[in-house]
Short mmCIF file of C-alpha atoms in Angstrom, two decimals:
data_model
loop_
_atom_site.label_atom_id
_atom_site.label_comp_id
_atom_site.label_asym_id
_atom_site.label_seq_id
_atom_site.Cartn_x
_atom_site.Cartn_y
_atom_site.Cartn_z
CA MET A 1 70.33 -12.92 32.00
CA PHE A 2 70.11 -13.60 28.14
CA ASN A 3 69.24 -17.16 27.64
CA THR A 4 70.43 -18.23 24.22
CA SER A 5 68.51 -21.46 24.23
CA ASN A 6 65.19 -19.97 25.12
CA PHE A 7 65.92 -17.21 21.99
CA MET A 8 66.51 -20.05 19.94
CA ARG A 9 63.13 -21.71 21.14
CA LEU A 10 61.09 -18.55 20.27
CA LEU A 11 62.45 -18.71 16.70
CA SER A 12 60.89 -22.18 16.25
CA PRO A 13 58.93 -22.62 12.85
CA CYS A 14 55.67 -23.39 15.24
CA PHE A 15 56.27 -19.88 16.91
CA LEU A 16 57.23 -17.97 13.69
CA THR A 17 53.80 -19.60 12.15
CA VAL A 18 51.85 -17.85 15.04
CA VAL A 19 53.52 -14.38 14.74
CA PHE A 20 52.77 -14.52 11.11
CA LEU A 21 49.12 -15.39 11.69
CA LEU A 22 48.73 -12.56 14.15
CA LEU A 23 50.20 -10.15 11.90
CA VAL A 24 47.80 -11.08 9.09
CA SER A 25 44.83 -11.11 11.23
CA HIS A 26 45.88 -7.64 12.47
CA ASN A 27 46.25 -6.48 9.13
CA THR A 28 43.04 -8.07 7.86
CA PHE A 29 41.34 -6.18 10.72
CA SER A 30 42.60 -2.86 9.73
CA GLN A 31 41.54 -3.12 6.15
CA GLN A 32 38.10 -3.92 7.50
CA ARG A 33 37.85 -1.10 9.92
CA ARG A 34 39.10 1.50 7.29
CA GLN A 35 36.65 4.31 6.55
CA PRO A 36 33.75 2.81 4.84
CA ASN A 37 32.06 3.44 1.78
CA VAL A 38 28.56 4.30 1.50
CA LEU A 39 25.65 3.39 -0.93
CA PHE A 40 22.48 5.41 -0.31
CA ILE A 41 19.54 3.97 -2.46
CA LEU A 42 16.64 6.37 -2.58
CA VAL A 43 13.49 5.28 -4.39
CA ASP A 44 10.94 7.87 -5.43
CA ASP A 45 7.26 7.32 -4.20
CA LEU A 46 7.73 3.82 -2.70
CA GLY A 47 5.35 2.90 -0.30
CA VAL A 48 6.12 1.07 2.99
CA HIS A 49 3.97 -1.66 2.03
CA ASP A 50 5.35 -1.80 -1.51
CA LEU A 51 7.73 -4.81 -0.88
CA GLY A 52 7.42 -8.58 -0.22
CA VAL A 53 9.38 -7.97 2.87
CA THR A 54 7.15 -5.35 4.19
CA GLY A 55 3.87 -7.35 3.46
CA SER A 56 2.97 -7.22 -0.41
CA THR A 57 1.77 -10.18 -1.99
CA PHE A 58 1.19 -8.58 -5.35
CA TYR A 59 4.53 -6.62 -6.02
CA GLU A 60 7.76 -8.96 -6.25
CA THR A 61 11.02 -7.57 -4.65
CA PRO A 62 13.46 -10.59 -3.89
CA VAL A 63 16.47 -8.39 -4.06
CA VAL A 64 15.35 -6.01 -1.59
CA ASP A 65 13.81 -8.42 0.56
CA VAL A 66 17.20 -10.14 0.92
CA LEU A 67 18.94 -6.66 1.82
CA ALA A 68 16.36 -5.97 4.33
CA SER A 69 17.22 -9.43 6.00
CA GLU A 70 20.87 -8.38 5.89
CA SER A 71 20.23 -4.88 7.50
CA VAL A 72 18.34 -3.47 10.40
CA THR A 73 14.89 -2.61 9.59
CA PHE A 74 13.41 0.36 11.37
CA SER A 75 9.66 -0.67 11.30
CA ASN A 76 8.57 2.78 12.36
CA GLY A 77 10.82 4.59 9.72
CA TYR A 78 9.47 8.03 8.37
CA ALA A 79 10.22 10.50 5.65
CA ALA A 80 10.31 14.09 6.77
CA SER A 81 7.83 15.20 4.46
CA ARG A 82 4.90 13.63 2.91
CA VAL A 83 6.06 15.20 -0.50
CA CYS A 84 9.49 14.73 -2.55
CA SER A 85 11.24 17.77 -2.39
CA PRO A 86 11.01 18.70 1.19
CA SER A 87 11.80 15.15 2.17
CA ARG A 88 15.22 15.13 -0.09
CA ALA A 89 16.29 18.34 1.28
CA SER A 90 16.05 16.85 4.94
CA ILE A 91 18.17 13.85 3.84
CA MET A 92 20.83 16.37 2.36
CA THR A 93 20.71 18.82 5.37
CA GLY A 94 19.52 16.94 8.47
CA LYS A 95 17.00 19.63 9.25
CA PHE A 96 13.26 19.32 9.44
CA THR A 97 11.23 21.09 6.33
CA ALA A 98 10.28 24.12 8.51
CA ARG A 99 13.87 24.83 9.60
CA HIS A 100 15.43 24.67 5.79
CA GLY A 101 12.35 26.25 4.14
CA ILE A 102 11.44 23.90 1.39
CA THR A 103 8.15 22.70 2.36
CA ASP A 104 6.61 21.94 -0.89
CA TRP A 105 7.79 20.12 -3.89
CA ILE A 106 9.54 22.59 -5.96
CA GLY A 107 7.42 24.15 -8.67
CA ALA A 108 4.32 23.97 -6.87
CA LYS A 109 2.09 27.13 -6.83
CA ALA A 110 2.10 29.10 -3.69
CA GLY A 111 0.06 32.36 -2.89
CA THR A 112 -2.45 33.99 -5.25
CA ALA A 113 -1.00 31.89 -7.80
CA TRP A 114 -2.80 28.73 -6.03
CA ARG A 115 -5.81 30.14 -7.56
CA THR A 116 -5.06 29.27 -11.29
CA ARG A 117 -5.40 25.37 -10.14
CA ASN A 118 -9.04 26.08 -10.00
CA ARG A 119 -9.28 24.17 -6.67
CA HIS A 120 -11.47 26.77 -4.79
CA ASP A 121 -9.77 26.01 -1.42
CA LYS A 122 -10.03 27.96 1.81
CA LEU A 123 -6.50 28.98 2.19
CA LEU A 124 -3.58 30.29 0.01
CA PRO A 125 -0.67 27.95 0.63
CA ALA A 126 2.58 29.46 2.11
CA ASP A 127 5.50 30.44 0.08
CA TYR A 128 8.56 28.21 0.49
CA VAL A 129 12.31 28.10 -0.67
CA ARG A 130 12.88 26.91 -3.96
CA GLN A 131 16.45 25.51 -4.03
CA LEU A 132 18.72 24.03 -1.56
CA PRO A 133 20.31 26.63 0.48
CA HIS A 134 23.97 27.14 -0.40
CA ASP A 135 24.46 28.15 3.49
CA ASP A 136 24.08 24.47 4.38
CA ILE A 137 26.58 21.79 4.53
CA THR A 138 25.13 18.97 2.77
CA ILE A 139 25.72 15.28 3.55
CA ALA A 140 27.69 15.10 0.36
CA GLU A 141 30.02 18.08 1.16
CA ALA A 142 30.55 16.47 4.72
CA PHE A 143 31.78 13.22 3.28
CA LYS A 144 34.02 15.21 0.27
CA ALA A 145 35.54 17.20 3.36
CA ALA A 146 36.58 13.78 4.58
CA GLY A 147 38.33 12.71 1.64
CA TYR A 148 35.32 10.82 -0.11
CA LYS A 149 34.67 10.61 -3.88
CA THR A 150 31.29 11.64 -4.10
CA PHE A 151 28.69 10.57 -6.79
CA PHE A 152 24.81 11.27 -7.47
CA ALA A 153 22.70 9.51 -10.10
CA GLY A 154 19.04 10.37 -10.71
CA LYS A 155 16.42 12.50 -9.32
CA TRP A 156 17.53 15.71 -7.78
CA HIS A 157 14.72 18.05 -7.73
CA LEU A 158 16.17 20.38 -5.36
CA GLY A 159 16.81 23.60 -7.46
CA ASP A 160 17.61 24.44 -11.18
CA GLU A 161 21.08 25.23 -12.48
CA GLY A 162 23.31 26.61 -9.93
CA SER A 163 21.76 24.42 -7.52
CA TYR A 164 22.59 20.88 -8.92
CA PRO A 165 24.10 18.10 -6.99
CA GLU A 166 27.47 19.19 -8.37
CA ASP A 167 26.99 22.57 -6.74
CA HIS A 168 26.32 20.81 -3.45
CA GLY A 169 29.23 18.68 -3.00
CA PHE A 170 28.75 15.75 -5.56
CA ASP A 171 31.76 15.41 -7.74
CA ILE A 172 29.78 13.52 -10.33
CA ASN A 173 26.13 14.11 -11.23
CA ILE A 174 24.50 11.53 -13.69
CA GLY A 175 21.02 12.62 -14.56
CA GLY A 176 20.22 15.17 -11.63
CA ILE A 177 18.38 18.04 -12.60
CA HIS A 178 15.58 20.33 -11.49
CA ALA A 179 12.68 18.04 -12.81
CA GLY A 180 10.71 15.87 -10.05
CA SER A 181 9.78 13.28 -12.92
CA PRO A 182 11.62 11.32 -15.83
CA ARG A 183 11.55 14.04 -18.65
CA GLY A 184 10.48 11.79 -21.73
CA GLY A 185 9.72 8.62 -19.81
CA PHE A 186 11.46 5.61 -18.29
CA PHE A 187 12.64 4.36 -21.77
CA SER A 188 15.15 6.17 -23.85
CA PRO A 189 15.26 8.65 -25.70
CA TRP A 190 14.77 10.74 -22.84
CA GLN A 191 15.16 14.47 -22.33
CA ASN A 192 17.76 15.09 -19.47
CA PRO A 193 20.65 17.13 -20.28
CA LYS A 194 22.78 15.36 -17.71
CA LEU A 195 22.06 11.78 -18.98
CA GLN A 196 23.22 11.25 -22.75
CA ASN A 197 20.76 8.84 -24.98
CA ARG A 198 22.85 5.56 -25.98
CA GLN A 199 20.08 3.23 -26.95
CA ASP A 200 16.54 3.62 -27.93
CA GLY A 201 14.46 1.63 -25.59
CA GLU A 202 16.97 1.84 -22.90
CA ASN A 203 15.58 1.51 -19.40
CA LEU A 204 16.32 4.48 -17.32
CA THR A 205 16.22 2.90 -13.76
CA LEU A 206 18.69 0.11 -14.97
CA ARG A 207 20.92 2.64 -16.72
CA LEU A 208 21.07 4.84 -13.45
CA ALA A 209 22.01 1.61 -11.56
CA ASN A 210 24.69 0.86 -14.12
CA GLU A 211 26.21 4.03 -13.95
CA THR A 212 26.57 3.90 -10.09
CA ALA A 213 28.04 0.33 -10.51
CA GLN A 214 30.60 1.51 -12.77
CA PHE A 215 31.51 4.47 -10.57
CA MET A 216 31.94 2.31 -7.44
CA GLU A 217 34.17 -0.13 -9.85
CA ALA A 218 36.16 2.83 -10.79
CA HIS A 219 36.77 3.92 -7.10
CA LYS A 220 36.97 0.62 -5.38
CA ASP A 221 40.69 1.30 -4.16
CA SER A 222 39.56 4.58 -2.55
CA THR A 223 36.42 5.49 -0.47
CA PHE A 224 33.30 6.67 -1.95
CA PHE A 225 29.72 8.14 -1.07
CA ALA A 226 27.51 7.03 -3.89
CA PHE A 227 23.85 8.33 -3.74
CA LEU A 228 21.69 6.37 -6.31
CA SER A 229 18.24 8.45 -6.21
CA PHE A 230 15.79 6.24 -8.71
CA TYR A 231 12.93 8.48 -10.81
CA ALA A 232 11.09 5.09 -10.20
CA VAL A 233 8.47 4.36 -8.87
CA HIS A 234 7.19 7.90 -9.66
CA ALA A 235 5.15 8.55 -12.34
CA PRO A 236 4.89 7.98 -15.39
CA LEU A 237 3.93 4.46 -14.79
CA GLN A 238 5.52 2.65 -17.57
CA THR A 239 6.78 -1.16 -17.93
CA THR A 240 7.08 -3.51 -20.42
CA ALA A 241 4.67 -5.75 -22.23
CA LYS A 242 6.18 -8.81 -20.77
CA LYS A 243 6.01 -7.48 -17.07
CA TRP A 244 2.36 -6.23 -17.60
CA LYS A 245 1.37 -9.66 -18.64
CA LYS A 246 3.16 -11.18 -15.87
CA TYR A 247 1.28 -9.11 -13.10
CA ARG A 248 -2.12 -8.90 -15.09
CA ASP A 249 -1.93 -12.71 -15.07
CA LYS A 250 -1.03 -12.81 -11.36
CA ALA A 251 -3.66 -10.35 -10.35
CA ALA A 252 -6.33 -12.46 -12.21
CA THR A 253 -5.00 -15.59 -10.53
CA MET A 254 -5.36 -13.85 -7.01
CA GLY A 255 -8.91 -12.59 -7.75
CA VAL A 256 -9.63 -9.10 -9.00
CA PRO A 257 -11.95 -7.37 -6.51
CA ASN A 258 -15.01 -5.79 -8.31
CA THR A 259 -13.82 -2.22 -6.92
CA ALA A 260 -10.37 -0.75 -5.99
CA TYR A 261 -11.23 2.87 -5.09
CA GLU A 262 -13.19 4.61 -2.28
CA MET A 263 -13.46 8.40 -1.62
CA GLU A 264 -11.25 10.02 0.83
CA ARG A 265 -12.05 13.52 2.11
CA VAL A 266 -11.06 15.21 -0.96
CA LEU A 267 -10.37 12.35 -3.52
CA PRO A 268 -10.62 8.70 -4.55
CA ILE A 269 -8.02 6.78 -3.12
CA ARG A 270 -6.64 3.21 -4.05
CA LYS A 271 -7.37 0.17 -1.32
CA VAL A 272 -6.12 -2.56 -3.83
CA GLN A 273 -2.51 -3.36 -4.87
CA ASP A 274 -3.33 -4.96 -8.49
CA ASN A 275 -1.96 -2.17 -10.86
CA PRO A 276 0.17 -4.47 -13.29
CA VAL A 277 2.08 -1.51 -14.77
CA TYR A 278 3.06 -0.30 -11.44
CA ALA A 279 4.04 -3.64 -10.33
CA GLY A 280 6.47 -3.87 -13.34
CA LEU A 281 7.93 -0.53 -12.45
CA VAL A 282 8.48 -1.88 -9.05
CA GLU A 283 10.15 -5.00 -10.29
CA THR A 284 12.39 -3.31 -12.49
CA MET A 285 13.69 -1.16 -9.58
CA ASP A 286 14.42 -4.08 -7.43
CA THR A 287 16.49 -5.53 -10.41
CA ALA A 288 18.23 -2.52 -10.54
CA VAL A 289 19.21 -2.52 -6.87
CA GLY A 290 20.56 -6.08 -7.41
CA VAL A 291 22.94 -4.56 -10.40
CA VAL A 292 24.51 -2.09 -7.63
CA LEU A 293 24.53 -4.92 -4.81
CA ASP A 294 26.21 -7.29 -7.34
CA ALA A 295 28.60 -4.83 -8.15
CA LEU A 296 29.86 -4.29 -4.43
CA LYS A 297 30.17 -8.00 -4.32
CA ALA A 298 31.96 -8.30 -7.63
CA HIS A 299 34.73 -5.83 -6.53
CA GLY A 300 35.12 -6.85 -2.98
CA LEU A 301 33.45 -3.82 -1.51
CA GLU A 302 30.59 -5.59 0.22
CA ASP A 303 32.13 -5.91 3.54
CA ASN A 304 33.21 -2.47 3.99
CA THR A 305 30.24 -0.37 2.39
CA ILE A 306 27.27 0.73 4.46
CA VAL A 307 24.01 0.44 2.25
CA VAL A 308 20.91 2.39 3.11
CA PHE A 309 17.73 1.96 1.23
CA THR A 310 14.73 4.06 1.79
CA SER A 311 11.97 6.23 0.22
CA ASP A 312 11.19 9.94 0.11
CA ASN A 313 7.49 9.63 0.72
CA GLY A 314 4.66 7.37 1.01
CA GLY A 315 3.23 5.53 -1.76
CA VAL A 316 0.84 7.35 -4.34
CA ALA A 317 -2.50 6.06 -3.60
CA SER A 318 -4.40 9.20 -4.67
CA GLY A 319 -3.81 11.43 -7.25
CA ASP A 320 -0.61 11.23 -9.50
CA HIS A 321 -1.88 7.94 -11.10
CA TYR A 322 -3.49 6.22 -8.08
CA ALA A 323 -0.55 3.85 -8.18
CA THR A 324 -0.76 1.63 -5.07
CA SER A 325 -2.67 0.97 -1.77
CA ASN A 326 -1.08 1.79 1.68
CA LEU A 327 -3.34 -0.12 3.72
CA PRO A 328 -3.89 -0.55 6.54
CA LEU A 329 -2.18 2.88 6.89
CA ARG A 330 -4.64 5.76 6.04
CA GLY A 331 -3.71 7.99 2.98
CA GLY A 332 -0.57 7.92 0.98
CA LYS A 333 1.86 10.58 -0.66
CA GLY A 334 0.60 14.09 0.07
CA TYR A 335 -1.67 13.13 3.17
CA GLN A 336 -1.03 14.04 6.58
CA TRP A 337 -1.66 10.47 7.85
CA GLU A 338 0.51 7.75 8.33
CA GLY A 339 0.45 6.39 5.00
CA GLY A 340 2.01 9.71 3.72
CA THR A 341 5.07 9.65 5.81
CA ARG A 342 5.85 5.84 6.69
CA VAL A 343 8.56 4.55 4.47
CA PRO A 344 10.82 1.53 4.19
CA VAL A 345 14.12 2.06 5.98
CA PHE A 346 16.69 -0.44 5.85
CA ILE A 347 20.64 0.13 7.17
CA LYS A 348 23.16 -2.61 6.43
CA VAL A 349 26.41 -1.98 8.30
CA PRO A 350 28.35 -5.28 7.17
CA TRP A 351 30.47 -5.61 10.44
CA LEU A 352 27.37 -5.07 12.56
CA ALA A 353 25.23 -7.55 10.61
CA ASN A 354 24.41 -9.96 13.56
CA VAL A 355 23.83 -7.48 16.31
CA GLN A 356 20.05 -6.34 15.74
CA LYS A 357 17.37 -7.27 12.94
CA VAL A 358 14.58 -4.84 13.87
CA SER A 359 13.95 -1.60 15.72
CA GLU A 360 10.59 -0.31 16.48
CA VAL A 361 12.04 3.19 17.57
CA PRO A 362 10.73 5.83 15.25
CA VAL A 363 13.45 7.29 12.77
CA ILE A 364 13.00 9.88 10.33
CA GLY A 365 15.11 11.11 7.24
CA THR A 366 17.04 13.78 9.03
CA ASP A 367 18.78 10.62 10.89
CA PHE A 368 20.88 9.69 7.92
CA TYR A 369 23.19 12.44 7.98
CA PRO A 370 24.54 12.00 11.54
CA THR A 371 24.04 8.25 11.55
CA LEU A 372 26.48 7.71 8.39
CA LEU A 373 29.26 10.25 9.76
CA ASP A 374 29.13 8.38 13.06
CA LEU A 375 29.46 5.24 11.52
CA ALA A 376 32.25 6.44 8.94
CA ASP A 377 34.09 7.97 12.15
CA ILE A 378 33.69 11.50 10.59
CA SER A 379 33.45 14.26 13.11
CA LEU A 380 29.65 15.18 13.55
CA LEU A 381 28.34 18.54 12.65
CA PRO A 382 25.54 19.05 15.26
CA GLU A 383 25.04 22.76 14.29
CA GLN A 384 24.07 21.47 10.74
CA HIS A 385 22.30 18.37 11.21
CA ARG A 386 20.13 19.77 14.18
CA ASP A 387 16.96 17.60 13.67
CA GLY A 388 18.83 14.24 13.03
CA MET A 389 20.21 11.81 15.75
CA SER A 390 22.95 9.44 15.07
CA LEU A 391 21.39 5.57 15.07
CA LYS A 392 24.76 4.09 15.64
CA PRO A 393 23.60 3.15 19.15
CA LEU A 394 20.42 1.39 17.69
CA LEU A 395 22.57 -0.45 14.99
CA GLU A 396 24.73 -1.61 17.43
CA GLY A 397 22.10 -3.24 19.66
CA GLY A 398 21.69 -0.22 22.14
CA SER A 399 18.91 2.03 22.71
CA LEU A 400 18.57 5.92 22.40
CA GLU A 401 18.18 7.88 25.70
CA ASN A 402 14.61 9.15 25.55
CA PRO A 403 11.65 9.43 23.30
CA ARG A 404 12.17 12.69 21.04
CA LEU A 405 9.94 15.21 19.45
CA LEU A 406 9.20 14.57 15.72
CA TYR A 407 7.90 17.20 13.46
CA TRP A 408 6.53 17.74 10.05
CA HIS A 409 5.28 21.17 8.62
CA TYR A 410 3.30 21.19 5.36
CA PRO A 411 1.32 24.27 4.87
CA HIS A 412 0.18 23.65 1.59
CA TYR A 413 -2.63 21.54 -0.23
CA GLY A 414 -1.47 18.18 -1.57
CA ASN A 415 -2.00 16.88 -5.43
CA GLN A 416 -3.31 13.94 -3.87
CA GLY A 417 -5.69 15.26 -1.52
CA GLY A 418 -3.96 16.04 1.44
CA GLU A 419 -4.76 19.23 3.81
CA PRO A 420 -2.51 22.10 5.09
CA ALA A 421 -1.24 20.99 8.43
CA SER A 422 1.61 20.43 10.95
CA ILE A 423 2.17 17.33 12.95
CA VAL A 424 4.11 16.56 16.20
CA GLN A 425 4.95 12.97 17.33
CA TRP A 426 6.07 11.88 20.42
CA ASN A 427 6.56 8.26 21.67
CA GLN A 428 3.25 6.64 20.74
CA TRP A 429 1.40 10.00 20.35
CA LYS A 430 0.76 11.87 17.17
CA LEU A 431 -1.08 15.12 16.96
CA ILE A 432 -2.20 16.69 13.65
CA GLN A 433 -3.00 20.39 13.77
CA TYR A 434 -5.03 21.66 10.68
CA TRP A 435 -4.79 25.31 9.59
CA GLU A 436 -8.03 25.52 7.49
CA ASP A 437 -10.05 25.78 10.84
CA GLY A 438 -7.86 24.98 13.55
CA ARG A 439 -9.35 21.36 14.32
CA GLN A 440 -6.87 18.68 15.79
CA GLU A 441 -6.67 15.00 15.50
CA LEU A 442 -4.81 12.94 18.04
CA PHE A 443 -3.79 9.35 17.40
CA ARG A 444 -2.22 6.70 19.43
CA LEU A 445 0.32 4.68 17.63
CA PRO A 446 0.23 1.90 16.47
CA SER A 447 -3.16 0.85 17.74
CA THR A 448 -4.93 3.55 15.78
CA GLU A 449 -2.04 3.81 13.22
CA THR A 450 -4.69 3.56 10.53
CA ASP A 451 -5.68 7.20 11.51
CA GLU A 452 -9.05 6.44 12.04
CA MET A 453 -9.64 6.79 15.60
CA ASN A 454 -9.30 10.51 16.61
CA VAL A 455 -8.85 10.16 20.45
CA VAL A 456 -8.19 13.97 21.06
CA GLU A 457 -11.45 14.46 23.10
CA SER A 458 -10.26 11.44 25.37
CA TYR A 459 -6.66 12.89 26.25
CA PRO A 460 -7.04 16.31 26.45
CA GLU A 461 -3.82 16.82 28.39
CA ILE A 462 -1.66 14.96 26.17
CA ALA A 463 -3.15 17.19 23.34
CA GLU A 464 -2.48 20.30 25.13
CA LYS A 465 1.06 19.38 25.89
CA LEU A 466 1.90 18.38 21.99
CA THR A 467 0.17 21.39 20.90
CA ASP A 468 2.48 23.64 23.10
CA SER A 469 5.23 21.91 21.80
CA LEU A 470 4.43 22.18 18.19
CA MET A 471 3.63 26.07 18.34
CA ASN A 472 6.91 26.71 20.24
CA TRP A 473 8.71 24.74 17.64
CA LEU A 474 7.18 26.42 14.83
CA THR A 475 8.15 29.63 16.24
CA SER A 476 11.65 28.86 17.00
CA VAL A 477 12.01 28.12 13.31
CA GLU A 478 10.25 31.09 12.02
CA ALA A 479 7.73 28.72 10.17
CA LYS A 480 5.41 29.96 7.30
CA TYR A 481 1.83 29.79 7.28
CA PRO A 482 -0.99 29.56 4.72
CA VAL A 483 -3.32 32.53 4.95
CA LYS A 484 -7.32 32.62 4.14
CA ASP A 485 -8.22 33.31 0.64
CA PRO A 486 -10.49 36.42 0.65
CA GLU A 487 -11.71 34.95 -2.60
CA TYR A 488 -12.91 31.77 -1.44
CA ASP A 489 -16.24 30.61 -2.86
CA GLN A 490 -17.86 28.02 -0.73
CA GLU A 491 -20.29 27.11 -3.70
CA LYS A 492 -17.98 26.47 -6.07
CA ALA A 493 -15.90 24.44 -3.88
CA LYS A 494 -18.97 22.34 -3.20
CA ALA A 495 -19.75 21.95 -6.87
CA ARG A 496 -15.89 21.00 -7.51
CA GLN A 497 -16.15 18.36 -4.81
CA LEU A 498 -19.52 16.87 -6.36
CA LYS A 499 -18.09 16.64 -9.78
CA THR A 500 -14.98 14.72 -8.31
CA GLU A 501 -17.46 12.22 -6.46
CA THR A 502 -19.60 11.86 -9.49
CA ASN A 503 -17.35 11.42 -12.45
CA LYS A 504 -13.68 10.71 -10.99
CA LEU A 505 -14.73 7.34 -8.96
CA PRO A 506 -16.42 5.75 -12.06
CA SER A 507 -13.69 6.93 -14.43
CA LEU A 508 -10.66 5.28 -12.10
CA GLU A 509 -12.60 1.78 -12.08
CA ALA A 510 -13.15 1.80 -15.79
CA ASN A 511 -9.47 2.44 -16.51
CA ARG A 512 -8.47 -0.25 -14.06
CA VAL A 513 -10.61 -2.74 -15.81
CA LYS A 514 -9.09 -1.61 -19.12
CA MET A 515 -5.68 -1.98 -17.87
CA LEU A 516 -6.44 -5.35 -16.54
CA SER A 517 -8.01 -6.87 -19.50
CA GLU A 518 -6.19 -9.35 -21.95
CA ASP A 519 -5.87 -7.03 -24.63
CA PHE A 520 -4.76 -4.04 -23.13
CA LYS A 521 -1.93 -1.85 -25.07
CA PRO A 522 -1.13 1.53 -24.04
CA ASN A 523 0.44 2.39 -27.37
CA ASP A 524 2.39 0.79 -30.30
CA ASN A 525 5.53 0.30 -28.71
CA TRP A 526 4.94 0.02 -24.90
CA TRP A 527 6.10 3.57 -23.89
CA LYS A 528 9.18 2.99 -26.25
CA SER A 529 10.25 -0.07 -24.29
CA GLU A 530 10.24 -2.10 -27.58
CA LEU A 531 12.26 0.44 -29.66
CA GLY A 532 15.24 -0.90 -31.34
CA LYS A 533 14.28 -4.61 -30.88
#
């Protein structure tokens, strides 16, 4: 029977207050759990040890260091390639390089055209796809189909007109063209038809960050997928006089070693982090990351925005301005060893902030696609991101079922000294198959992560199993291979190598001494950074 006194008691002020708080709590929870925004930050050529949080004592990156502390750090994070275009295509498609066909940086010479480089190498590099395939559904197209506003700023390098970001799912494209480096440099006026010059001397890295921040502000009441792809810290190495002096003085205080280079197999390689110009470029990148993170906070977006921070390949330690050192890892950009593919990987999921801080599970660039879809509760596309795996279980503090096979295929010569090779990694084992002469290297990670201890003869059964897996996979994706050059001249190759060893090392050391001298000045306006002041 209906009891009037009980009903009146339920309407008491105390009870109504509780009901109100429950409704507010439910509404707040619903707002927090609506589809999240995504901010993807991709740095060009940033080495795994180029950040304070990853071990550098020379470069200063306070903003990224804090971001890492708020994220899950994947200590065994890998790029899908040792050079840029293939790696970027793998992020966009969720496929390994041999599968999507972009196996070298777009613009590199292949086949008989390689001879024009006067390298006198044994092989002619394989041909490769020169634009992002339109048959693929990119990560941007997947988010756009789910109702997201999509935005791209910075380096694209995945094809010319007709294959720009706006042709692959991005609603807005700021600065993304065919070029792999900033045309005109890092200070305005630059030469980019997708990025208007506004003020002479404006910094490109900060401009791209500001454009991204403005986009996020304009779409703060909707959902967005913003991809900030810095041209930094790629060459040309440029900074301001002030930043150069800061790091020049820091290097002097820390103590400048007499030498900074040693010979790798083909070219010299840097073994010391003390380039003050590169340090300034890294710091500006860090400041620019602060611009976009501050924008998230200012507009109330921080708690519902996933942030990814990573690089497209290892740091440039050899060739391309010899910018940094990746020690204790061997090699760098373009090389087949750990220094060529190990990169920083930080993923911040605000509502999972206290679950897990570090994961040692090997992850790779193809994993971002399914991971971000999964976190946003968007249906996965397993036929598209075939070589990626959702890292959501790891981000939630769980585990993946079984160790998986990771593959790299680079049938080319790197500008930095790397050799044509394919790689398979399973658990702690990494096998490198060289295409010049068929030799192999087997490393057990992380105990031999410097890639100095080849244990292929000690573990022949492991090597055989990994070789079978690698060859079967390459066959399944119809991989292309380099071929022997019938015009190869061994004597010319030896002469070129001798010249490199005789002349290049002393030249690099002399340039380093000059850059660290108190009166160093690259030109009258410090690469245009002082224009308009």
